[in-house]
Each structure stands twice: as C-alpha cells, then as structure tokens.
Amino acid sequence: MRKKSVAGIIMIALLIAASAFSASPGYADGSIRLEQPSFDHIAGTDTLGRDLAGRIGYGILVSFSIALPVSVISLLLGIVLSYAFTMMNIPGPPVLMLSDTMKSLPPVLLALFLNAITGPGILKLIAALVIGNVPNVARLCNARAMILRSDGPALAAALMGEGRVLRFMRHVLPFLLPYLLAEAITIFSASILTEASLSYLGCGVPPMVPSLGSVLAEARSVMLSAPWMIAAPAVVLIYTGIALELISSGLSDPDTASH
Amino acid sequence: MRHLSLRILSILLTLTIVSFIVFILQANALGDSASYILSEEAGGAAADAYRASISSDGPVMVRYIEFLLSFISGKWGNTVSGQSIREIIGYRYGVTISLSVLSVLSAIAISIPVSLISVRTGTIADKAASSFSVLFLSIPSFLTAFFLILVFSMILGLFPPAGYIQPSVSLTGWARSVFLPSFSLSLLHAALITRIFRKALRENMLKPYSVSLAAAGASEAQVLMKGALKPSLPVLYTLIASSLASSLAGSAVTESVFALPGIGSLLVTAALSRDAVLSGTIVMLTALSVSVIYAVLEVVLLIIDPRSRRES
C-alpha cells in the first residue's frame, strides 16, 4: 500500500516541477488569440493571446500555496486539540458544540462574506478555509481521543509517571497521525476546489493573479470555439485529484490500520 | 428530552456566535461604506451624519442588540443600490431551495444503487464507482457544469445553457431550466455520498451481526440488505443532511454559472459590489437554515437509531 502513496507523491512533485518550470502570468499578444495547442503553446492560448500552459502552471502554484497552509494549519490544530483531549482532560462535548457552530459557515459562504466586507485577498481566503474545516478536525480528534485515552499502553505509561508530552508523543501521536494526515489530504484537495470556485466568481485570489478559476472564467464564453481552455485546467485538476487519492489510500486505510 | 434541549441550546449558540461575527465584520465595513456610498472625498460632518444615520456609533453591545432585534423583526434594510433586501431574498429563496432539494433527491437516486451494486471490492462495478467518486470530487462543480452545458445544450440542444423560467410561466420550461444546474450539483453530492456510504456498508458487512448472518447461510446480497444496510442508514442520513446544507450554503457557483436568480448568486453580487448589509443578512439566514437542517437530522437519528439514545 505504501507504493501508492509514493506514486502519488511523485505525481504531485512532477506537477509542481512542471508548473514551476512553465509558470508565467503571460503577455497579451493580439496576433495569437485563441490558438490551438501547438509546440509553441502546448496548452494553446487564451482570449488575450497569453500562453495557457504558463497561466495554468502559475495557477497551480497559487492553488497549492493556498491549500498547503490550510492543511498544515488544520493538521497542527488537530494535534493541539488531541493533546488537549487526551492529556489535559478537556471534555469533548463543549468543544464540539463550539466548533460545530462553524458548520453553519461553510468556506464559500464565509469567503464571499469577507469579500463583501473588505475585498479579495489570499490571507482571507486561507482564514475562511481553515475556519470551515475546524468542525471536521475537532470531531475526528475527539473520536480518536476517546479510543486512545483509555488505551492500555497510554494508561500504563501514565501510571508509571511518564510526562504528558512524552506520553503523547509515544502513545497517542503515532496512532493519530494516519487519520489526521488523511484528513489533511482531504482538506488539501477540497481547498484547491474552493479556491478555484471562488476565483472563478472573481472573489478568490485578487483578479490580477492568474489562477485555475480565472482561466476557466475566461473559457466560459468561448467554450465551443476554444474547448482546450476548459480541457487543459480540467486535465490538471483530475490529475491532481488522482494523485491525492493515491496518497491518501496508501496511508494504510485508517480503519484497517494495525492499531 | 435532554438531547433535544441540548440541540436547541446549540442552535441558539450557533446563531449568537454567527450573528456576533457578522455584526463585528459589518460594523468594520460600515466604517468604510461612508466613503463608498457618499463619495471618496466625503469626510467630516457629512460622513459623521451618515454614520449616525446607520447607527454605527454608540456602545458595541447596544448596537449588537439593536442589530439582532432588527434582524429578528425582519427589518433587514436596503442593498447598496437601494432595493429592499427582504423583497429580493423572499423572491430568490425559493429558487435556491428548489435547486437544493432537486439536487439532493437526484443524488440519492444515483448514489444508493451505485453504492449497493459496487459494495464488493475488486469488481468492475467497484472500480467504476470509485473512479466516478474520484472524478467528481477532484474537479470543481462549475467545471462539471461546463461539460454538461457543452454536451447537453451546445451539442445536443436539449436544455438551455443558462437562465431561469418561473414555474408559474411554464412548468416544462422551469423543469428544463433547473435540470442542468441540479444535475451538476447532484453529481458532486452523489460522488461524496457514494464514497462514504459504501465505506460504512463495507464496515458493517464485517460486524458480528453480518458475519453471523453469513454463517447461517445467507447470501452476500442478503447479508448486505438485512445485516449491513440498516446500521449504515445513520451515515446516509447524515450525508443527505450535509449535502442539503452545503447546497443551501454553497450553490453560489452553480447558480452563477447557470445565471439562476437564487441566494447564492445574490451573495456573489453582494460580494462583488461590497454590500456588507445584504451579504450579512444572507449569511445569517443561511446559518439559520443550516442549523435547522442539522437539528432535524439529530431528531431523525434519535428516532431511527437506538444507539444514539443510549450514550450520555
């Protein structure tokens, strides 16, 4: 099963390398508007004659640099919450009740609202995405903590007077991490989609930054005459989806983990 | 019952927190809206008078209470362009609700048979269903919408690519205008429901009650329908509720692609025109409907699942 994760990680690394290599916001060139894919422009050109491969590459980097902090922050939050649940005896239900209030503010809604208040921005987008994921992370941590807290080895270590941090690192974290990582990957791919959707609406990354969403927004009006403008971002997104799926399925499906 | 009172308490908590967030953010935006509504150069007395007129000074708690009271009594104010928010929302809410309900219903119709057929691992049906899930969970919903528009309206010419027809004008016209939007939303929901519901079915097929059924000579199909299906239903209901909640709150993209006059596309307009009052009202209303959906789910789970009554 580990092989799948490695394959997924290689796929993502290749995508990042290719994007970094090709990324450029592109220069408008009226003489080559809406050209089909060719050797010069492997993904074709857009309505202003800009190289699509460059814009998509740039968009991927922007997407990833939003999705990565969101999943890392969610992961860290999960670790802190689990520490609180297992080692500090913070009761789960009140925390869940609080975090569930955020369920009624899904990321798209929150991001659009923040947009109405102060306009688009990358940090605001990251904040909206993190807040939207809090309820799921808290639920997952609480469910795991209930099982791990009363687990034999953790209990034995507590009776032997082992310190909290050491106990957490040795008896809780290793069994928690596969679940949290799987959740972080789900959050990563959901964040890419949310970012693309919001940028499509003009409420994601600022308009001058190329992104998958804004490329697709331009494609909307020319989808019959220039289908490659839809095809190229779609292929990249599906490729990313498959790679992330491979990584998370290779993380040894948590429900059959050896624990 | 204790569960129910807890639930009502949590709805109130949710609404208090959400309304406070909305209020605080709005109050900060309203400081800016003086320059937006009057003029860039407006300052001093004119701006002060404007701020007083929308009561953006005074103690925070007093203003918060006023804000809450006016929301509860239905005085939602006007949009930046001067229309009554209550009228616009009243007109558009029905569109979003019908879109959400239709999409969730068709998602159920797609995902339940698919999950049941593909429950056995390693079969062709399993691989097809998994690919279906991965595909629609890895492309954004508006891209699905593009493909549907391309195939069904541009090439086949069966459905209009965008626009909305009131059911009172023409019922078939209405059905045709909401078919593609609800279908594209339902593919996304179906992908998610299939993935998680099938996992629940598989886990329940390994539980003692299913194993003992199998040992007693029941066929795999019988084990699935008699043993694993019922204990997986709470998962299914939870998924249905969260799909409904997410399409009420997050159909902004689909509504914009298909130019439907719903709440989601209204929120996008509000976001682009920096309308803090309109978008705040939409956020509060959505939070309210989402919490009601989850409360109903909780009650349904209490009724159908004895296990949820036992704990605590």
Coordinates of C-alpha atoms in Angstrom, one line a residue:
Chain A
M1 CA 0.0 0.0 0.0
R2 CA 2.9 2.4 0.7
K3 CA 3.8 2.2 -3.0
K4 CA 0.5 4.0 -3.8
S5 CA 1.5 6.9 -1.5
V6 CA 4.9 7.2 -3.1
A7 CA 3.4 7.1 -6.6
G8 CA 1.0 9.9 -5.6
I9 CA 3.8 12.0 -4.0
I10 CA 5.9 11.6 -7.2
M11 CA 2.9 12.7 -9.3
I12 CA 2.5 15.8 -7.2
A13 CA 6.2 16.5 -7.3
L14 CA 6.2 16.2 -11.1
L15 CA 3.3 18.6 -11.3
I16 CA 4.9 21.1 -9.1
A17 CA 8.2 20.9 -11.1
A18 CA 6.4 21.3 -14.4
S19 CA 4.3 24.2 -13.0
A20 CA 7.4 26.0 -11.6
F21 CA 9.1 25.4 -15.0
S22 CA 6.3 26.8 -17.1
A23 CA 4.7 29.3 -14.7
S24 CA 4.3 32.8 -16.1
P25 CA 1.4 35.2 -16.0
G26 CA 1.9 35.6 -19.8
Y27 CA 1.9 38.6 -22.0
A28 CA -1.0 39.6 -24.1
D29 CA -0.4 39.2 -27.8
G30 CA -3.3 40.1 -30.1
S31 CA -1.9 38.2 -33.1
I32 CA -2.2 34.8 -31.4
R33 CA -5.5 34.9 -29.7
L34 CA -7.3 31.6 -29.0
E35 CA -4.7 29.4 -30.8
Q36 CA -5.0 25.7 -30.6
P37 CA -2.4 23.7 -28.7
S38 CA 0.9 23.5 -30.6
F39 CA 4.6 23.0 -30.0
D40 CA 5.0 26.7 -29.1
H41 CA 2.0 26.7 -26.7
I42 CA 1.4 23.2 -25.5
A43 CA -2.0 24.1 -23.9
G44 CA -3.0 26.7 -26.5
T45 CA -3.5 30.4 -25.9
D46 CA -6.3 32.4 -24.2
T47 CA -8.6 35.2 -25.3
L48 CA -5.8 37.7 -25.0
G49 CA -3.2 35.6 -26.7
R50 CA -1.4 34.6 -23.5
D51 CA 0.2 31.2 -23.2
L52 CA -2.2 28.9 -21.3
A53 CA 0.4 26.5 -20.0
G54 CA 2.2 29.3 -18.3
R55 CA -1.0 30.6 -16.7
I56 CA -2.2 27.2 -15.6
G57 CA 1.3 26.5 -14.2
Y58 CA 1.1 29.8 -12.3
G59 CA -2.4 29.0 -11.2
I60 CA -1.3 25.6 -9.8
L61 CA 1.4 27.2 -7.7
V62 CA -1.0 29.8 -6.4
S63 CA -3.6 27.0 -5.6
F64 CA -1.0 24.8 -3.8
S65 CA 0.4 27.8 -1.8
I66 CA -3.1 28.3 -0.5
A67 CA -4.1 24.7 0.0
L68 CA -0.8 23.8 1.7
P69 CA -1.0 26.3 4.6
V70 CA -4.7 25.4 5.1
S71 CA -4.0 21.7 5.5
V72 CA -0.8 22.3 7.6
I73 CA -2.7 24.6 10.0
S74 CA -5.6 22.1 10.2
L75 CA -3.1 19.4 11.0
L76 CA -1.4 21.4 13.7
L77 CA -4.8 22.3 15.1
G78 CA -5.7 18.6 15.2
I79 CA -2.6 17.8 17.1
V80 CA -3.2 20.6 19.7
L81 CA -6.8 19.6 20.1
S82 CA -5.9 15.9 20.5
Y83 CA -3.3 16.9 23.1
A84 CA -6.0 18.8 25.0
F85 CA -8.5 16.0 24.7
T86 CA -6.1 13.2 25.8
M87 CA -3.6 14.8 28.1
M88 CA -5.3 17.8 29.7
N89 CA -8.7 16.1 30.2
I90 CA -10.5 18.8 28.3
P91 CA -14.0 17.4 27.8
G92 CA -15.0 16.8 24.2
P93 CA -18.7 17.8 24.0
P94 CA -18.5 21.5 24.8
V95 CA -15.6 21.9 22.4
L96 CA -17.5 20.1 19.7
M97 CA -20.6 22.2 20.4
L98 CA -18.5 25.4 19.9
S99 CA -16.7 24.1 16.8
D100 CA -20.0 22.9 15.3
T101 CA -21.2 26.4 15.2
M102 CA -18.8 26.9 12.4
K103 CA -20.6 24.2 10.4
S104 CA -23.2 26.8 9.5
L105 CA -20.5 29.0 7.9
P106 CA -19.1 26.9 5.0
P107 CA -15.9 28.2 3.4
V108 CA -17.5 29.5 0.2
L109 CA -20.1 31.5 2.2
L110 CA -17.5 32.9 4.6
A111 CA -15.1 33.8 1.9
L112 CA -17.8 35.6 -0.1
F113 CA -18.9 37.5 3.0
L114 CA -15.3 38.5 3.8
N115 CA -15.1 39.6 0.2
A116 CA -18.1 41.9 0.6
I117 CA -16.5 43.4 3.7
T118 CA -13.0 44.1 2.5
G119 CA -12.4 42.7 -1.0
P120 CA -10.5 39.7 -2.2
G121 CA -7.2 38.6 -0.5
I122 CA -5.2 35.4 -0.2
L123 CA -4.9 35.6 3.6
K124 CA -8.6 36.0 4.0
L125 CA -9.2 33.0 1.7
I126 CA -6.8 30.9 3.9
A127 CA -8.6 32.0 7.0
A128 CA -12.0 31.2 5.6
L129 CA -10.8 27.7 4.5
V130 CA -9.2 26.9 7.9
I131 CA -12.3 28.0 9.8
G132 CA -14.6 26.0 7.6
N133 CA -12.6 22.8 8.4
V134 CA -12.5 23.3 12.2
P135 CA -15.6 21.2 12.9
N136 CA -14.4 18.2 11.0
V137 CA -11.0 18.2 12.5
A138 CA -12.4 18.6 16.0
R139 CA -14.8 15.7 15.5
L140 CA -12.1 13.5 14.2
C141 CA -9.8 14.3 17.1
N142 CA -12.5 13.8 19.7
A143 CA -13.4 10.4 18.3
R144 CA -9.8 9.2 18.2
A145 CA -9.0 10.7 21.7
M146 CA -11.9 8.7 23.2
I147 CA -10.3 5.5 22.0
L148 CA -6.7 6.4 22.6
R149 CA -7.1 7.9 26.1
S150 CA -8.2 4.6 27.7
D151 CA -5.7 2.5 25.6
G152 CA -3.5 0.1 27.6
P153 CA 0.0 1.4 26.8
A154 CA -1.0 5.0 27.3
L155 CA -2.6 4.2 30.6
A156 CA 0.3 2.1 31.8
A157 CA 2.7 4.9 30.9
A158 CA 0.6 7.4 32.9
L159 CA 0.6 5.1 35.9
M160 CA 4.4 4.8 35.6
G161 CA 4.6 8.6 35.9
E162 CA 5.8 9.3 32.3
G163 CA 5.4 13.0 31.4
R164 CA 2.5 14.2 29.4
V165 CA 4.4 15.3 26.4
L166 CA 6.4 12.1 26.2
R167 CA 3.3 10.0 26.6
F168 CA 1.5 12.0 23.9
M169 CA 4.5 11.6 21.5
R170 CA 4.9 7.9 22.2
H171 CA 1.4 6.5 22.7
V172 CA -1.1 8.9 21.1
L173 CA 0.5 10.7 18.2
P174 CA 1.7 7.7 16.2
F175 CA -1.8 6.2 16.2
L176 CA -3.5 9.5 15.5
L177 CA -1.3 10.7 12.7
P178 CA -2.6 8.5 9.9
Y179 CA -6.1 9.8 10.5
L180 CA -5.0 13.4 10.7
L181 CA -2.9 13.0 7.5
A182 CA -5.8 11.5 5.6
E183 CA -8.0 14.4 6.8
A184 CA -5.3 16.9 5.8
I185 CA -5.2 15.5 2.3
T186 CA -9.0 15.7 2.0
I187 CA -8.7 19.3 3.2
F188 CA -6.0 20.0 0.7
S189 CA -8.0 18.8 -2.3
A190 CA -11.2 20.5 -1.1
S191 CA -9.2 23.7 -0.7
I192 CA -8.0 23.6 -4.2
L193 CA -11.6 23.2 -5.5
T194 CA -12.9 26.0 -3.2
E195 CA -10.1 28.3 -4.3
A196 CA -10.8 27.6 -8.0
S197 CA -14.6 28.2 -7.5
L198 CA -14.1 31.4 -5.7
S199 CA -11.6 32.7 -8.2
Y200 CA -14.0 31.7 -11.0
L201 CA -16.5 34.1 -9.3
G202 CA -13.9 36.8 -9.0
C203 CA -13.9 36.5 -5.2
G204 CA -10.9 34.3 -4.7
V205 CA -7.3 35.4 -5.3
P206 CA -7.0 39.1 -6.5
P207 CA -8.0 39.4 -10.1
M208 CA -4.5 40.1 -11.5
V209 CA -3.1 36.8 -10.1
P210 CA -3.6 34.0 -12.6
S211 CA -5.5 31.1 -11.2
L212 CA -7.3 28.0 -12.5
G213 CA -10.6 29.6 -11.6
S214 CA -9.9 32.8 -13.6
V215 CA -8.6 30.9 -16.6
L216 CA -11.9 28.9 -16.6
A217 CA -13.9 32.0 -16.1
E218 CA -12.5 33.3 -19.4
A219 CA -13.1 30.0 -21.0
R220 CA -16.9 30.2 -20.2
S221 CA -17.7 32.4 -23.1
V222 CA -15.5 30.6 -25.7
M223 CA -16.1 27.0 -24.7
L224 CA -17.4 26.0 -28.1
S225 CA -14.7 27.6 -30.2
A226 CA -11.8 27.0 -27.8
P227 CA -12.5 23.8 -25.8
W228 CA -8.8 23.5 -24.9
M229 CA -9.3 26.3 -22.5
I230 CA -11.5 24.1 -20.5
A231 CA -9.7 20.8 -21.2
A232 CA -6.3 21.8 -20.0
P233 CA -7.3 23.0 -16.5
A234 CA -9.7 20.0 -16.2
V235 CA -6.9 17.6 -17.0
V236 CA -4.6 19.2 -14.5
L237 CA -7.3 19.1 -11.8
I238 CA -8.2 15.5 -12.4
Y239 CA -4.5 14.5 -12.4
T240 CA -4.1 16.3 -9.0
G241 CA -7.3 14.6 -7.7
I242 CA -6.0 11.1 -8.7
A243 CA -2.5 11.8 -7.2
L244 CA -4.1 13.0 -3.8
E245 CA -6.4 10.0 -3.8
L246 CA -3.4 7.7 -4.3
I247 CA -1.5 9.3 -1.4
S248 CA -4.4 9.0 1.0
S249 CA -5.4 5.5 0.0
G250 CA -1.7 4.5 0.5
L251 CA -1.7 5.9 4.0
S252 CA -2.9 2.4 5.0
D253 CA -6.6 2.9 5.1
P254 CA -7.0 4.1 8.7
D255 CA -9.9 1.8 9.5
T256 CA -7.9 -1.3 9.0
A257 CA -4.7 0.1 10.5
S258 CA -2.8 -2.3 12.7
H259 CA -3.5 -0.4 15.9
Chain B
M1 CA -35.8 15.3 26.4
R2 CA -32.3 16.1 27.2
H3 CA -31.0 15.6 23.7
L4 CA -33.5 18.0 22.2
S5 CA -32.9 20.8 24.7
L6 CA -29.2 20.4 24.1
R7 CA -29.8 20.7 20.4
I8 CA -31.9 23.8 20.8
L9 CA -29.3 25.3 23.0
S10 CA -26.7 24.6 20.3
I11 CA -28.8 26.3 17.6
L12 CA -29.1 29.4 19.8
L13 CA -25.3 29.3 20.5
T14 CA -24.6 29.0 16.8
L15 CA -26.9 31.9 15.9
T16 CA -25.4 34.0 18.6
I17 CA -21.8 33.4 17.5
V18 CA -22.6 33.8 13.8
S19 CA -24.6 36.9 14.3
F20 CA -21.8 38.4 16.5
I21 CA -19.2 37.6 13.8
V22 CA -21.5 39.1 11.2
F23 CA -22.1 42.2 13.3
I24 CA -18.5 42.8 14.1
L25 CA -17.4 42.4 10.5
Q26 CA -20.3 44.5 9.2
A27 CA -19.6 47.3 11.7
N28 CA -16.0 47.4 10.5
A29 CA -17.1 47.5 6.9
L30 CA -19.8 50.1 7.5
G31 CA -17.0 52.5 8.6
D32 CA -15.7 52.2 5.0
S33 CA -19.1 52.4 3.4
A34 CA -19.4 56.1 4.2
S35 CA -16.8 56.7 1.5
Y36 CA -18.3 54.1 -0.7
I37 CA -21.9 55.5 -0.6
L38 CA -21.3 59.2 -0.2
S39 CA -18.1 60.0 -2.1
E40 CA -14.4 59.3 -1.9
E41 CA -13.9 62.9 -0.7
A42 CA -16.8 62.9 1.8
G43 CA -15.5 63.4 5.3
G44 CA -16.0 65.3 8.5
A45 CA -19.6 66.3 9.1
A46 CA -21.2 64.5 6.1
A47 CA -19.6 61.2 7.0
D48 CA -20.4 61.6 10.7
A49 CA -24.1 62.3 9.8
Y50 CA -24.2 59.2 7.5
R51 CA -22.6 57.0 10.2
A52 CA -25.1 58.3 12.8
S53 CA -28.0 57.5 10.3
I54 CA -26.9 53.9 10.1
S55 CA -26.2 53.9 13.8
S56 CA -22.6 52.9 13.6
D57 CA -21.6 54.7 16.7
G58 CA -22.6 54.0 20.3
P59 CA -21.6 51.2 22.7
V60 CA -20.9 47.9 20.8
M61 CA -23.3 45.8 22.9
V62 CA -26.2 48.2 22.5
R63 CA -25.7 48.2 18.7
Y64 CA -25.4 44.4 18.6
I65 CA -28.7 44.1 20.4
E66 CA -30.3 46.6 18.0
F67 CA -28.8 44.7 15.1
L68 CA -30.2 41.4 16.4
L69 CA -33.7 42.8 17.1
S70 CA -34.0 44.3 13.7
F71 CA -32.9 41.0 12.1
I72 CA -35.4 39.1 14.1
S73 CA -38.2 41.5 13.4
G74 CA -37.5 41.3 9.6
K75 CA -36.1 44.8 9.2
W76 CA -33.2 43.8 7.0
G77 CA -32.6 47.2 5.4
N78 CA -31.7 48.1 1.8
T79 CA -29.0 47.0 -0.5
V80 CA -26.3 49.3 -1.7
S81 CA -28.5 50.1 -4.8
G82 CA -31.5 50.9 -2.5
Q83 CA -33.7 47.8 -3.0
S84 CA -35.4 46.2 -0.1
I85 CA -33.4 43.2 1.0
R86 CA -36.4 41.4 2.3
E87 CA -38.2 41.5 -1.0
I88 CA -35.2 40.3 -3.0
I89 CA -34.5 37.5 -0.7
G90 CA -38.1 36.5 -0.5
Y91 CA -38.2 36.2 -4.3
R92 CA -34.9 34.3 -4.6
Y93 CA -35.0 31.9 -1.7
G94 CA -37.5 29.6 -3.4
V95 CA -35.1 29.2 -6.3
T96 CA -32.2 28.1 -4.1
I97 CA -34.4 25.7 -2.0
S98 CA -35.9 24.0 -5.1
L99 CA -32.4 23.7 -6.6
S100 CA -31.0 22.2 -3.4
V101 CA -33.9 19.7 -2.9
L102 CA -33.9 18.6 -6.5
S103 CA -30.1 18.1 -6.5
V104 CA -30.1 16.1 -3.2
L105 CA -33.0 13.9 -4.4
S106 CA -31.2 13.0 -7.6
A107 CA -28.0 12.5 -5.7
I108 CA -29.8 9.9 -3.5
A109 CA -31.3 8.3 -6.6
I110 CA -27.8 7.9 -8.1
S111 CA -25.7 7.1 -5.1
I112 CA -27.8 4.5 -3.3
P113 CA -28.0 2.0 -6.2
V114 CA -24.4 2.7 -7.1
S115 CA -23.2 2.1 -3.5
L116 CA -25.2 -1.2 -3.2
I117 CA -24.0 -2.6 -6.5
S118 CA -20.4 -1.7 -6.0
V119 CA -20.1 -2.8 -2.4
R120 CA -17.9 -5.8 -3.2
T121 CA -14.2 -4.8 -3.5
G122 CA -12.2 -5.6 -6.7
T123 CA -15.2 -5.9 -9.0
I124 CA -15.7 -3.8 -12.2
A125 CA -18.6 -2.0 -10.5
D126 CA -16.4 -1.1 -7.6
K127 CA -13.7 0.3 -9.8
A128 CA -16.2 2.2 -11.9
A129 CA -17.9 3.7 -8.8
S130 CA -14.5 4.6 -7.3
S131 CA -13.5 6.4 -10.5
F132 CA -16.8 8.2 -10.5
S133 CA -16.2 9.4 -7.0
V134 CA -12.6 10.5 -7.6
L135 CA -13.5 12.2 -10.8
F136 CA -16.3 14.4 -9.5
L137 CA -14.6 15.1 -6.2
S138 CA -11.5 16.3 -7.9
I139 CA -13.0 18.8 -10.3
P140 CA -14.8 21.9 -9.1
S141 CA -18.6 21.9 -9.5
F142 CA -18.6 24.7 -12.1
L143 CA -16.3 22.6 -14.4
T144 CA -18.9 19.7 -14.2
A145 CA -21.4 22.3 -15.2
F146 CA -19.3 23.4 -18.2
F147 CA -19.2 19.9 -19.5
L148 CA -22.9 19.4 -19.1
I149 CA -23.6 22.7 -20.8
L150 CA -21.2 21.7 -23.6
V151 CA -22.8 18.3 -24.2
F152 CA -26.5 18.9 -23.3
S153 CA -27.1 22.4 -24.5
M154 CA -24.4 23.3 -27.0
I155 CA -24.1 20.0 -28.9
L156 CA -27.4 18.2 -28.2
G157 CA -29.5 21.3 -27.7
L158 CA -31.7 19.6 -25.1
F159 CA -31.6 22.2 -22.3
P160 CA -31.0 25.9 -22.1
P161 CA -27.4 26.7 -21.2
A162 CA -28.4 29.4 -18.6
G163 CA -31.4 31.4 -17.3
Y164 CA -34.4 30.7 -15.2
I165 CA -38.1 30.3 -16.1
Q166 CA -40.7 30.8 -13.3
P167 CA -42.8 27.6 -12.8
S168 CA -45.9 29.9 -13.0
V169 CA -44.9 30.9 -16.5
S170 CA -44.2 27.4 -17.9
L171 CA -43.8 24.3 -15.9
T172 CA -41.9 22.4 -18.5
G173 CA -39.8 25.5 -19.1
W174 CA -39.0 25.6 -15.4
A175 CA -38.1 21.9 -15.3
R176 CA -35.8 22.4 -18.3
S177 CA -34.1 25.4 -16.8
V178 CA -33.4 23.7 -13.5
F179 CA -32.4 20.3 -14.9
L180 CA -28.7 21.0 -15.7
P181 CA -28.0 23.0 -12.5
S182 CA -29.5 20.4 -10.2
F183 CA -27.9 17.6 -12.2
S184 CA -24.4 19.1 -12.0
L185 CA -24.8 19.7 -8.2
S186 CA -26.1 16.2 -7.7
L187 CA -23.1 14.6 -9.3
L188 CA -20.9 16.2 -6.7
H189 CA -23.2 15.1 -3.8
A190 CA -23.5 11.6 -5.3
A191 CA -19.8 11.3 -5.5
L192 CA -19.4 12.1 -1.8
I193 CA -22.4 10.0 -0.7
T194 CA -21.2 7.0 -2.7
R195 CA -17.7 7.2 -1.2
I196 CA -18.7 7.4 2.4
F197 CA -21.9 5.4 2.4
R198 CA -20.2 2.5 0.7
K199 CA -17.4 2.6 3.2
A200 CA -20.0 2.4 6.0
L201 CA -21.7 -0.6 4.3
R202 CA -18.4 -2.4 4.0
E203 CA -17.5 -1.8 7.6
N204 CA -20.9 -3.1 8.7
M205 CA -20.5 -6.2 6.5
L206 CA -17.6 -7.2 8.8
K207 CA -19.5 -6.7 12.0
P208 CA -20.6 -9.7 14.1
Y209 CA -24.3 -9.4 13.1
S210 CA -23.4 -9.6 9.4
V211 CA -20.9 -12.4 9.9
S212 CA -23.4 -14.5 11.9
L213 CA -25.9 -14.0 9.1
A214 CA -23.4 -15.2 6.6
A215 CA -22.5 -18.2 8.8
A216 CA -26.2 -19.0 9.0
G217 CA -26.2 -19.4 5.2
A218 CA -27.4 -16.0 3.9
S219 CA -26.1 -15.0 0.5
E220 CA -23.9 -11.9 0.2
A221 CA -26.8 -9.9 -1.1
Q222 CA -28.9 -10.9 1.9
V223 CA -26.1 -10.0 4.3
L224 CA -25.9 -6.6 2.6
M225 CA -29.6 -5.9 2.7
K226 CA -30.6 -7.5 6.0
G227 CA -27.4 -7.1 8.0
A228 CA -25.3 -4.1 6.8
L229 CA -27.9 -1.7 5.3
K230 CA -29.8 -0.7 8.5
P231 CA -26.8 0.1 10.7
S232 CA -25.4 2.2 7.8
L233 CA -28.5 4.4 7.5
P234 CA -27.5 7.0 10.1
V235 CA -24.4 7.6 8.0
L236 CA -26.6 8.0 4.9
Y237 CA -28.9 10.4 6.7
T238 CA -26.0 12.5 7.9
L239 CA -24.6 12.7 4.4
I240 CA -28.0 13.7 3.0
A241 CA -28.3 16.5 5.6
S242 CA -24.8 17.7 4.9
S243 CA -25.4 17.7 1.2
L244 CA -28.6 19.7 1.7
A245 CA -26.8 22.1 4.0
S246 CA -23.9 22.5 1.6
S247 CA -26.1 23.2 -1.4
L248 CA -28.2 25.7 0.5
A249 CA -25.0 27.5 1.5
G250 CA -22.7 26.7 -1.3
S251 CA -24.7 26.7 -4.6
A252 CA -23.3 30.2 -5.3
V253 CA -21.0 28.8 -8.0
T254 CA -23.6 26.7 -9.8
E255 CA -26.2 29.5 -9.6
S256 CA -23.8 31.9 -11.1
V257 CA -22.7 29.5 -13.9
F258 CA -26.4 29.0 -14.9
A259 CA -27.5 32.5 -14.2
L260 CA -30.2 31.4 -11.7
P261 CA -31.7 34.1 -9.5
G262 CA -31.0 32.3 -6.2
I263 CA -29.5 33.3 -2.9
G264 CA -26.0 32.1 -3.9
S265 CA -25.7 34.3 -7.0
L266 CA -27.2 37.1 -4.9
L267 CA -24.3 36.6 -2.4
V268 CA -21.8 36.8 -5.2
T269 CA -23.3 40.0 -6.5
A270 CA -23.2 41.3 -2.9
A271 CA -19.6 40.3 -2.6
L272 CA -18.6 42.0 -5.8
S273 CA -20.5 45.2 -5.0
R274 CA -19.1 45.2 -1.4
D275 CA -22.6 45.1 0.0
A276 CA -22.0 44.4 3.7
V277 CA -25.6 44.6 4.8
L278 CA -27.0 42.3 2.1
S279 CA -24.2 39.7 2.4
G280 CA -24.5 39.7 6.2
T281 CA -28.2 39.1 6.0
I282 CA -27.7 36.2 3.6
V283 CA -25.0 34.7 5.9
M284 CA -27.4 34.9 9.0
L285 CA -30.3 33.4 7.1
T286 CA -28.1 30.6 5.7
A287 CA -26.6 29.8 9.2
L288 CA -30.2 29.6 10.5
S289 CA -31.4 27.2 7.8
V290 CA -28.2 25.1 8.1
S291 CA -28.6 24.8 11.9
V292 CA -32.3 23.8 11.4
I293 CA -31.3 21.1 8.9
Y294 CA -28.8 19.7 11.4
A295 CA -31.3 19.8 14.2
V296 CA -33.8 17.9 12.2
L297 CA -31.1 15.4 11.4
E298 CA -30.4 15.0 15.1
V299 CA -34.1 14.3 15.8
V300 CA -34.3 11.8 12.9
L301 CA -31.2 10.0 14.2
L302 CA -32.7 9.8 17.7
I303 CA -35.8 8.2 16.3
I304 CA -34.2 5.7 14.0
D305 CA -31.1 4.8 15.8
P306 CA -31.4 3.4 19.4
R307 CA -27.6 3.6 19.8
S308 CA -27.7 7.4 19.7
R309 CA -30.2 7.4 22.6
R310 CA -28.2 5.2 24.8
E311 CA -25.0 7.3 25.2
S312 CA -24.6 10.0 27.8

